[in-house]
CSV table of C-alpha atoms and ligand atoms in Angstrom, one decimal:
chain,number,residue,atom,x,y,z
A,6,MET,CA,8.3,-24.9,-3.0
A,7,SER,CA,9.0,-21.2,-3.2
A,8,ALA,CA,12.6,-20.1,-3.6
A,9,LEU,CA,14.4,-19.1,-0.4
A,10,HIS,CA,15.9,-15.6,-0.7
A,11,GLN,CA,19.2,-16.2,1.2
A,12,GLU,CA,19.9,-12.4,1.3
A,13,PHE,CA,17.1,-12.1,3.9
A,14,VAL,CA,17.9,-15.2,6.0
A,15,PRO,CA,19.6,-13.9,9.1
A,16,LYS,CA,22.8,-15.3,10.5
A,17,PRO,CA,22.4,-17.2,13.9
A,18,TYR,CA,21.4,-14.7,16.5
A,19,THR,CA,24.0,-13.5,19.0
A,20,ASN,CA,21.8,-12.1,21.8
A,21,SER,CA,19.0,-13.4,23.9
A,22,VAL,CA,16.1,-11.1,24.7
A,23,GLU,CA,13.5,-12.2,27.2
A,24,SER,CA,10.7,-9.6,26.7
A,25,GLY,CA,10.0,-6.1,25.6
A,26,SER,CA,8.1,-3.9,23.2
A,27,VAL,CA,8.8,-2.0,19.9
A,28,ALA,CA,6.6,0.4,18.0
A,29,TRP,CA,6.2,1.8,14.5
A,30,LYS,CA,3.9,4.1,12.6
A,31,SER,CA,3.5,3.2,9.0
A,32,PRO,CA,1.5,5.0,6.3
A,33,SER,CA,-0.9,3.8,3.6
A,34,ASN,CA,0.0,4.4,-0.1
A,35,ILE,CA,-1.9,5.2,-3.2
A,36,ALA,CA,-0.8,3.6,-6.5
A,37,LEU,CA,-0.5,5.6,-9.7
A,38,VAL,CA,0.4,2.6,-11.8
A,39,LYS,CA,-1.5,-0.3,-10.2
A,40,TYR,CA,-0.4,-3.7,-9.0
A,41,TRP,CA,-3.1,-6.2,-9.9
A,42,GLY,CA,-2.1,-9.8,-10.5
A,43,LYS,CA,0.6,-11.8,-8.7
A,44,HIS,CA,2.4,-15.1,-8.8
A,45,GLY,CA,4.6,-17.3,-6.6
A,46,GLN,CA,5.0,-15.9,-3.1
A,47,GLN,CA,3.4,-12.5,-3.4
A,48,LEU,CA,5.4,-11.5,-6.5
A,49,PRO,CA,3.9,-8.9,-8.8
A,50,LYS,CA,3.0,-9.5,-12.4
A,51,ASN,CA,3.9,-5.9,-13.3
A,52,THR,CA,5.8,-3.0,-11.8
A,53,SER,CA,3.8,-0.4,-9.8
A,54,ILE,CA,4.5,3.0,-8.4
A,55,SER,CA,2.7,4.9,-5.5
A,56,PHE,CA,2.7,8.0,-3.5
A,57,THR,CA,3.3,7.3,0.2
A,58,LEU,CA,0.6,9.0,2.2
A,59,ASP,CA,1.0,10.9,5.4
A,60,HIS,CA,-2.1,11.0,7.6
A,61,CYS,CA,-3.6,7.6,6.7
A,62,ALA,CA,-1.4,5.4,8.9
A,63,THR,CA,-1.3,2.5,11.3
A,64,SER,CA,0.5,2.7,14.6
A,65,THR,CA,1.5,-0.7,16.0
A,66,ARG,CA,3.2,-1.6,19.3
A,67,LEU,CA,4.4,-5.1,19.5
A,68,GLU,CA,4.9,-6.7,22.9
A,69,PHE,CA,6.9,-9.9,23.1
A,70,GLN,CA,7.6,-12.4,25.8
A,71,SER,CA,9.8,-15.4,25.3
A,72,LYS,CA,8.1,-18.8,25.5
A,73,GLN,CA,9.2,-22.5,25.3
A,74,ASP,CA,6.4,-24.3,23.4
A,75,GLN,CA,6.2,-24.6,19.6
A,76,GLY,CA,3.7,-22.8,17.3
A,77,PHE,CA,2.7,-19.2,17.0
A,78,ASP,CA,1.1,-17.3,19.9
A,79,ILE,CA,-0.5,-14.1,18.6
A,80,THR,CA,-3.0,-11.7,20.2
A,81,VAL,CA,-4.3,-8.7,18.3
A,82,LEU,CA,-5.9,-5.6,19.8
A,83,LEU,CA,-7.3,-2.8,17.7
A,84,ASP,CA,-7.8,0.3,19.7
A,85,GLY,CA,-7.5,-1.8,22.8
A,86,LYS,CA,-10.2,-4.3,21.8
A,87,ALA,CA,-9.3,-7.9,21.0
A,88,GLN,CA,-9.6,-8.8,17.3
A,89,PRO,CA,-9.4,-12.6,17.0
A,90,ASP,CA,-10.5,-12.2,13.3
A,91,PHE,CA,-7.1,-10.6,12.5
A,92,VAL,CA,-5.1,-13.5,13.8
A,93,PRO,CA,-5.3,-16.0,10.9
A,94,LYS,CA,-3.9,-13.4,8.4
A,95,ILE,CA,-1.0,-12.7,10.7
A,96,GLU,CA,-0.4,-16.5,11.3
A,97,LYS,CA,-0.3,-16.9,7.5
A,98,PHE,CA,2.2,-14.1,7.3
A,99,PHE,CA,4.3,-15.6,10.1
A,100,THR,CA,4.3,-19.0,8.3
A,101,ILE,CA,5.8,-17.6,5.1
A,102,ALA,CA,8.1,-15.2,7.0
A,103,MET,CA,9.5,-18.0,9.3
A,104,PRO,CA,12.7,-18.6,7.2
A,105,TYR,CA,13.5,-14.9,7.4
A,106,LEU,CA,12.5,-14.3,11.1
A,107,PRO,CA,13.2,-17.7,12.7
A,108,PHE,CA,12.4,-16.3,16.2
A,109,LEU,CA,8.6,-16.1,15.5
A,110,GLU,CA,7.8,-19.3,17.4
A,111,ASP,CA,10.0,-18.3,20.3
A,112,TYR,CA,7.8,-15.5,21.6
A,113,SER,CA,4.2,-14.8,22.6
A,114,PHE,CA,3.2,-11.6,20.7
A,115,THR,CA,0.6,-9.0,21.5
A,116,VAL,CA,0.0,-6.6,18.6
A,117,HIS,CA,-1.6,-3.3,19.8
A,118,THR,CA,-2.7,-1.5,16.7
A,119,SER,CA,-4.7,1.6,15.8
A,120,ASN,CA,-5.4,3.3,12.5
A,121,SER,CA,-5.6,7.1,12.0
A,122,PHE,CA,-8.6,6.5,9.8
A,123,PRO,CA,-11.8,4.7,10.9
A,124,HIS,CA,-11.4,1.0,10.6
A,125,SER,CA,-14.7,0.7,8.8
A,126,SER,CA,-13.7,3.4,6.3
A,127,GLY,CA,-13.1,0.9,3.5
A,128,ILE,CA,-9.5,2.2,3.2
A,129,ALA,CA,-7.1,-0.6,2.8
A,130,SER,CA,-5.4,-0.9,6.2
A,131,SER,CA,-3.4,-3.9,5.1
A,132,ALA,CA,-0.6,-1.8,3.5
A,133,SER,CA,-0.1,0.3,6.6
A,134,GLY,CA,-0.9,-2.5,9.1
A,135,MET,CA,1.4,-5.1,7.5
A,136,SER,CA,4.3,-2.7,7.0
A,137,ALA,CA,4.0,-1.5,10.6
A,138,LEU,CA,4.1,-5.1,11.9
A,139,ALA,CA,7.0,-6.0,9.6
A,140,LEU,CA,9.0,-3.0,11.0
A,141,CYS,CA,8.3,-4.0,14.6
A,142,LEU,CA,9.4,-7.6,14.0
A,143,LEU,CA,12.6,-6.3,12.4
A,144,ASP,CA,13.3,-4.1,15.4
A,145,LEU,CA,13.1,-7.2,17.6
A,146,GLU,CA,15.4,-9.0,15.2
A,147,ALA,CA,17.9,-6.0,15.5
A,148,GLN,CA,17.9,-6.6,19.3
A,149,LEU,CA,18.6,-10.3,18.8
A,150,ASN,CA,21.3,-9.6,16.3
A,151,GLY,CA,23.4,-7.1,18.2
A,152,ASN,CA,24.8,-5.3,15.2
A,153,GLY,CA,21.7,-5.6,13.1
A,154,LEU,CA,21.4,-4.3,9.5
A,155,SER,CA,22.5,-1.1,7.9
A,156,GLU,CA,19.6,1.5,7.6
A,157,GLU,CA,19.3,0.6,3.9
A,158,GLY,CA,19.4,-3.1,4.6
A,159,PHE,CA,16.8,-2.7,7.3
A,160,LYS,CA,14.4,-0.9,5.0
A,161,LYS,CA,14.9,-3.4,2.3
A,162,LYS,CA,14.2,-6.4,4.5
A,163,ALA,CA,11.2,-4.5,6.0
A,164,SER,CA,9.8,-4.0,2.5
A,165,PHE,CA,10.5,-7.6,1.6
A,166,LEU,CA,8.7,-8.8,4.8
A,167,ALA,CA,5.8,-6.4,4.4
A,168,ARG,CA,5.3,-7.7,0.9
A,169,LEU,CA,4.9,-11.3,2.2
A,170,GLY,CA,2.0,-10.0,4.3
A,171,SER,CA,0.3,-7.8,1.7
A,172,GLY,CA,1.8,-7.0,-1.7
A,173,SER,CA,1.2,-3.2,-1.7
A,174,ALA,CA,2.5,-3.0,1.9
A,175,ALA,CA,6.0,-3.3,0.3
A,176,ARG,CA,5.6,0.3,-0.9
A,177,SER,CA,4.7,1.7,2.6
A,178,ILE,CA,8.2,1.8,4.1
A,179,ASP,CA,9.8,4.7,2.3
A,180,GLY,CA,8.3,8.1,1.6
A,181,GLY,CA,7.6,10.0,-1.6
A,182,LEU,CA,7.3,8.0,-4.7
A,183,VAL,CA,8.0,4.3,-4.3
A,184,VAL,CA,8.4,1.6,-7.0
A,185,TRP,CA,7.8,-2.1,-6.6
A,186,GLY,CA,8.4,-4.7,-9.2
A,187,GLU,CA,11.4,-5.2,-11.5
A,188,HIS,CA,11.5,-2.9,-14.5
A,189,GLN,CA,14.3,-2.8,-17.0
A,190,GLU,CA,14.3,1.0,-17.1
A,191,ILE,CA,14.3,1.6,-13.4
A,192,ALA,CA,17.6,1.0,-11.6
A,193,GLY,CA,17.5,-1.1,-8.5
A,194,SER,CA,13.8,-2.1,-9.0
A,195,SER,CA,12.9,-5.6,-7.7
A,196,ASP,CA,10.0,-8.0,-7.4
A,197,LEU,CA,11.2,-8.8,-3.9
A,198,PHE,CA,11.0,-5.4,-2.3
A,199,ALA,CA,10.1,-1.8,-3.1
A,200,VAL,CA,12.6,1.0,-3.5
A,201,PRO,CA,12.3,4.8,-3.5
A,202,TYR,CA,11.7,6.0,-7.1
A,203,PRO,CA,15.3,6.7,-8.2
A,204,GLU,CA,14.7,9.2,-11.0
A,205,ALA,CA,14.1,13.0,-11.2
A,206,VAL,CA,10.8,14.2,-9.7
A,207,HIS,CA,9.4,17.6,-10.4
A,208,GLU,CA,8.7,19.7,-7.2
A,209,VAL,CA,4.9,19.8,-7.9
A,210,PHE,CA,4.9,16.1,-6.8
A,211,HIS,CA,6.8,16.7,-3.6
A,212,ASP,CA,3.7,17.7,-1.7
A,213,PHE,CA,0.9,16.4,-3.9
A,214,CYS,CA,-2.5,16.2,-2.2
A,215,ASP,CA,-4.8,13.2,-2.0
A,216,THR,CA,-8.3,13.6,-0.5
A,217,VAL,CA,-9.9,10.2,0.0
A,218,LEU,CA,-13.7,10.5,-0.6
A,219,LEU,CA,-15.3,7.7,1.3
A,220,VAL,CA,-18.2,6.4,-0.8
A,221,ASP,CA,-18.4,2.9,0.6
A,222,THR,CA,-17.3,2.2,4.2
A,223,GLY,CA,-18.3,-1.5,4.3
A,224,GLU,CA,-16.5,-4.7,3.8
A,225,LYS,CA,-14.7,-5.0,0.4
A,226,ILE,CA,-16.8,-6.8,-2.2
A,227,VAL,CA,-13.7,-8.5,-3.6
A,228,SER,CA,-10.9,-9.3,-1.2
A,229,SER,CA,-7.4,-8.7,-2.6
A,230,THR,CA,-6.7,-12.4,-2.6
A,231,VAL,CA,-9.7,-13.1,-4.8
A,232,GLY,CA,-9.1,-10.0,-6.9
A,233,HIS,CA,-5.5,-11.0,-7.8
A,234,GLY,CA,-6.7,-14.5,-8.4
A,235,LEU,CA,-9.1,-13.2,-11.1
A,236,MET,CA,-6.1,-12.3,-13.2
A,237,HIS,CA,-5.2,-16.0,-13.7
A,238,GLY,CA,-6.6,-17.0,-17.0
A,239,HIS,CA,-8.1,-13.5,-17.5
A,240,PRO,CA,-8.6,-12.8,-21.3
A,241,PHE,CA,-6.8,-9.4,-21.0
A,242,ALA,CA,-4.2,-10.3,-18.4
A,243,GLU,CA,-1.1,-10.1,-20.6
A,244,GLN,CA,-2.2,-6.9,-22.3
A,245,ARG,CA,-2.8,-5.4,-18.8
A,246,PHE,CA,0.6,-6.3,-17.5
A,247,ASP,CA,2.2,-4.9,-20.7
A,248,GLN,CA,0.1,-1.7,-20.3
A,249,ALA,CA,1.2,-1.2,-16.7
A,250,ASN,CA,4.9,-1.8,-17.6
A,251,ASN,CA,4.6,0.6,-20.5
A,252,ASN,CA,2.9,3.2,-18.2
A,253,MET,CA,5.9,2.8,-15.9
A,254,GLN,CA,8.1,3.9,-18.8
A,255,ALA,CA,5.7,6.7,-19.8
A,256,ILE,CA,5.4,8.1,-16.3
A,257,LYS,CA,9.2,8.8,-16.1
A,258,PRO,CA,9.2,12.0,-18.2
A,259,ILE,CA,5.9,13.1,-16.7
A,260,LEU,CA,7.3,12.9,-13.2
A,261,ALA,CA,10.5,14.7,-14.3
A,262,SER,CA,8.8,17.5,-16.1
A,263,GLY,CA,5.7,18.0,-14.0
A,264,ASP,CA,3.5,17.6,-17.1
A,265,LEU,CA,0.1,17.5,-15.2
A,266,ASP,CA,-2.0,16.9,-18.3
A,267,ALA,CA,-0.1,13.8,-19.2
A,268,PHE,CA,-0.1,12.8,-15.5
A,269,ILE,CA,-3.9,13.0,-15.3
A,270,THR,CA,-4.4,10.9,-18.5
A,271,LEU,CA,-2.0,8.2,-17.3
A,272,VAL,CA,-3.3,8.1,-13.7
A,273,GLU,CA,-7.1,8.1,-14.6
A,274,SER,CA,-6.5,5.5,-17.3
A,275,GLU,CA,-4.7,3.2,-14.9
A,276,ALA,CA,-7.6,3.4,-12.4
A,277,LEU,CA,-10.2,2.7,-15.0
A,278,SER,CA,-8.0,-0.2,-16.5
A,279,LEU,CA,-7.8,-1.7,-13.0
A,280,HIS,CA,-11.6,-1.6,-12.8
A,281,ALA,CA,-11.9,-2.9,-16.4
A,282,MET,CA,-10.1,-6.0,-15.2
A,283,MET,CA,-12.8,-6.6,-12.6
A,284,LEU,CA,-15.6,-5.9,-15.1
A,285,THR,CA,-14.2,-8.4,-17.6
A,286,SER,CA,-13.1,-11.2,-15.2
A,287,SER,CA,-14.9,-14.4,-14.5
A,288,PRO,CA,-16.8,-14.0,-12.2
A,289,TYR,CA,-17.2,-10.3,-12.9
A,290,PHE,CA,-17.6,-7.5,-10.4
A,291,ILE,CA,-18.7,-3.8,-10.5
A,292,LEU,CA,-16.8,-2.2,-7.7
A,293,MET,CA,-17.8,1.4,-8.4
A,294,LYS,CA,-21.0,2.7,-6.9
A,295,PRO,CA,-23.3,5.4,-8.5
A,296,ALA,CA,-21.6,7.9,-6.1
A,297,THR,CA,-18.2,6.9,-7.5
A,298,LEU,CA,-19.3,7.9,-11.0
A,299,ALA,CA,-21.1,11.0,-9.8
A,300,ILE,CA,-17.9,12.2,-8.1
A,301,ILE,CA,-15.7,11.3,-11.2
A,302,ASN,CA,-18.1,13.3,-13.4
A,303,LYS,CA,-18.0,16.3,-11.1
A,304,ILE,CA,-14.1,16.2,-11.0
A,305,TRP,CA,-14.1,16.2,-14.8
A,306,SER,CA,-16.5,19.2,-15.0
A,307,PHE,CA,-14.5,21.0,-12.4
A,308,ARG,CA,-11.3,20.4,-14.4
A,309,LYS,CA,-12.9,21.6,-17.6
A,310,GLU,CA,-14.4,24.7,-16.1
A,311,THR,CA,-11.5,25.8,-13.9
A,312,GLY,CA,-8.4,24.4,-15.7
A,313,ILE,CA,-7.3,23.1,-12.3
A,314,PRO,CA,-5.3,19.8,-12.8
A,315,ALA,CA,-7.2,17.7,-10.3
A,316,CYS,CA,-7.8,14.0,-11.2
A,317,PHE,CA,-9.0,10.8,-9.6
A,318,THR,CA,-7.7,7.4,-8.9
A,319,LEU,CA,-9.3,4.3,-7.5
A,320,ASP,CA,-8.3,1.2,-5.5
A,321,ALA,CA,-10.1,-2.0,-5.8
A,322,GLY,CA,-13.3,-0.5,-4.3
A,323,ALA,CA,-15.7,2.4,-4.6
A,324,ASN,CA,-13.8,5.1,-2.8
A,325,VAL,CA,-12.3,7.9,-4.9
A,326,HIS,CA,-8.9,9.3,-4.3
A,327,LEU,CA,-8.8,12.9,-5.5
A,328,LEU,CA,-5.3,14.0,-6.5
A,329,TYR,CA,-4.2,17.6,-6.9
A,330,PRO,CA,-1.2,19.9,-6.5
A,331,ALA,CA,-0.9,21.7,-3.1
A,332,GLN,CA,-1.2,25.1,-4.8
A,333,HIS,CA,-4.8,24.4,-5.7
A,334,LYS,CA,-5.7,23.1,-2.2
A,335,GLN,CA,-8.3,25.9,-1.5
A,336,GLN,CA,-10.3,25.6,-4.7
A,337,VAL,CA,-10.3,21.8,-4.6
A,338,ARG,CA,-11.4,21.8,-1.0
A,339,ASP,CA,-14.2,24.2,-1.8
A,340,LEU,CA,-15.3,21.7,-4.5
A,341,ILE,CA,-15.2,18.9,-2.0
A,342,GLU,CA,-17.3,20.9,0.6
A,343,ASN,CA,-19.8,22.2,-2.0
A,344,GLU,CA,-20.2,19.3,-4.4
A,345,LEU,CA,-18.4,16.1,-3.6
A,346,LYS,CA,-19.1,15.6,0.1
A,347,ALA,CA,-22.8,15.1,-0.6
A,348,HIS,CA,-21.9,11.8,-2.4
A,349,CYS,CA,-19.7,10.5,0.4
A,350,LYS,CA,-21.1,8.1,3.1
A,351,GLU,CA,-22.1,10.3,6.0
A,352,GLY,CA,-20.2,13.1,4.3
A,353,ALA,CA,-16.9,11.5,5.2
A,354,PHE,CA,-13.5,12.2,3.5
A,355,ILE,CA,-9.9,12.3,4.6
A,356,HIS,CA,-7.4,15.0,3.5
A,357,ASP,CA,-4.0,13.6,3.0
A,358,GLN,CA,-0.8,14.3,1.1
A,359,VAL,CA,2.5,12.8,0.1
A,360,GLY,CA,4.4,11.7,3.3
A,361,GLN,CA,7.8,10.8,4.5
A,362,GLY,CA,7.4,7.1,5.1
A,363,ALA,CA,7.4,4.9,8.2
A,364,LEU,CA,8.5,6.2,11.6
A,365,ARG,CA,9.8,4.5,14.7
A,366,LEU,CA,7.8,5.5,17.7
B,62,PMV,O1,-1.7,-5.3,-1.5
B,62,PMV,P1,-2.9,-6.0,-2.0
B,62,PMV,O2,-2.7,-7.4,-2.3
B,62,PMV,O3,-4.1,-5.7,-1.1
B,62,PMV,O4,-3.3,-5.3,-3.5
B,62,PMV,C1,-3.8,-4.0,-3.6
B,62,PMV,C2,-3.8,-3.6,-5.0
B,62,PMV,C3,-4.3,-2.3,-5.4
B,62,PMV,O5,-4.5,-1.5,-4.2
B,62,PMV,C4,-5.7,-2.4,-6.0
B,62,PMV,C5,-3.4,-1.5,-6.3
B,62,PMV,C6,-2.1,-1.1,-5.8
B,62,PMV,O6,-1.1,-1.2,-6.5
B,62,PMV,O7,-2.0,-0.7,-4.6
């Protein structure tokens, strides 16, 4: 039995709501210090920090109609087309969210969702999708509650719920830099929900850019569930969790001072360490493709030749996130057009940058 977090269990509802709809747009995020390995009910083994993105986002409109019978009734439409494949994941999310949203069986739900990026792009839509859904459900709860939560309480519970759907989704509610996972040296940090990074941040990071270079647009080789599972009994698991927690400590002066050389070293090492976990797990996986390595090498050559502080990070897949300060946008975008695009599937990439967080529509 997982512990019940009383703080997020609502008081008996005061209003009755027959039907209606609510809508949110929620962004994706890119981790600088990676979350990889979990325990209990979607609790992280180490602290992570991410930039919230802006353009890569999911818009979700949740329609609800009260019903009498028991059980969940969920229909999902992606760009207007029914997606029965998405339902089991949402049912699983509803099952663990029930104590915190006890109305989930009282309504028939239709989830109308669309992504700003192509669904087949290989970009994790679970962070933006789950956070958008969690926010919609909380908006419905606010109607049932009358007074509802404070703005801060709302965000906290939204992050808590999003985490139950997909761990990294916890970091998609707030904008800027967001931390998830308790860390001694980061005030207010928690395993249960993400919080805005509370320390000083140099202005270079306020509008940092991320171009997602789409190398592989197919299904993920390793699902997140399987991937996190590989960390159980992994020979380097404890060292990895220590490394990530140490990197959280190390990134603080870097974020405060804008030391981009140190930023690059930390961020690229984090990405490669994440992949090293996959290379050394049982069973083992190689998630990079030849094009991933070709792009990384070209980024390194570009950095050496021009001195421009562009670097890469990776998620649990082959796509490359190219991170760079906004002031170097033009030169980096020339590099993408002239050199990197050729390695992307059908020449596809998405220009993005640090965003403001989720938005009610
Ligand atoms: O949220 P999940 O369970 O899909 O995990 C994603 C983990 C990484 O994207 C690989 C790293 C991270 O911190 O976002």
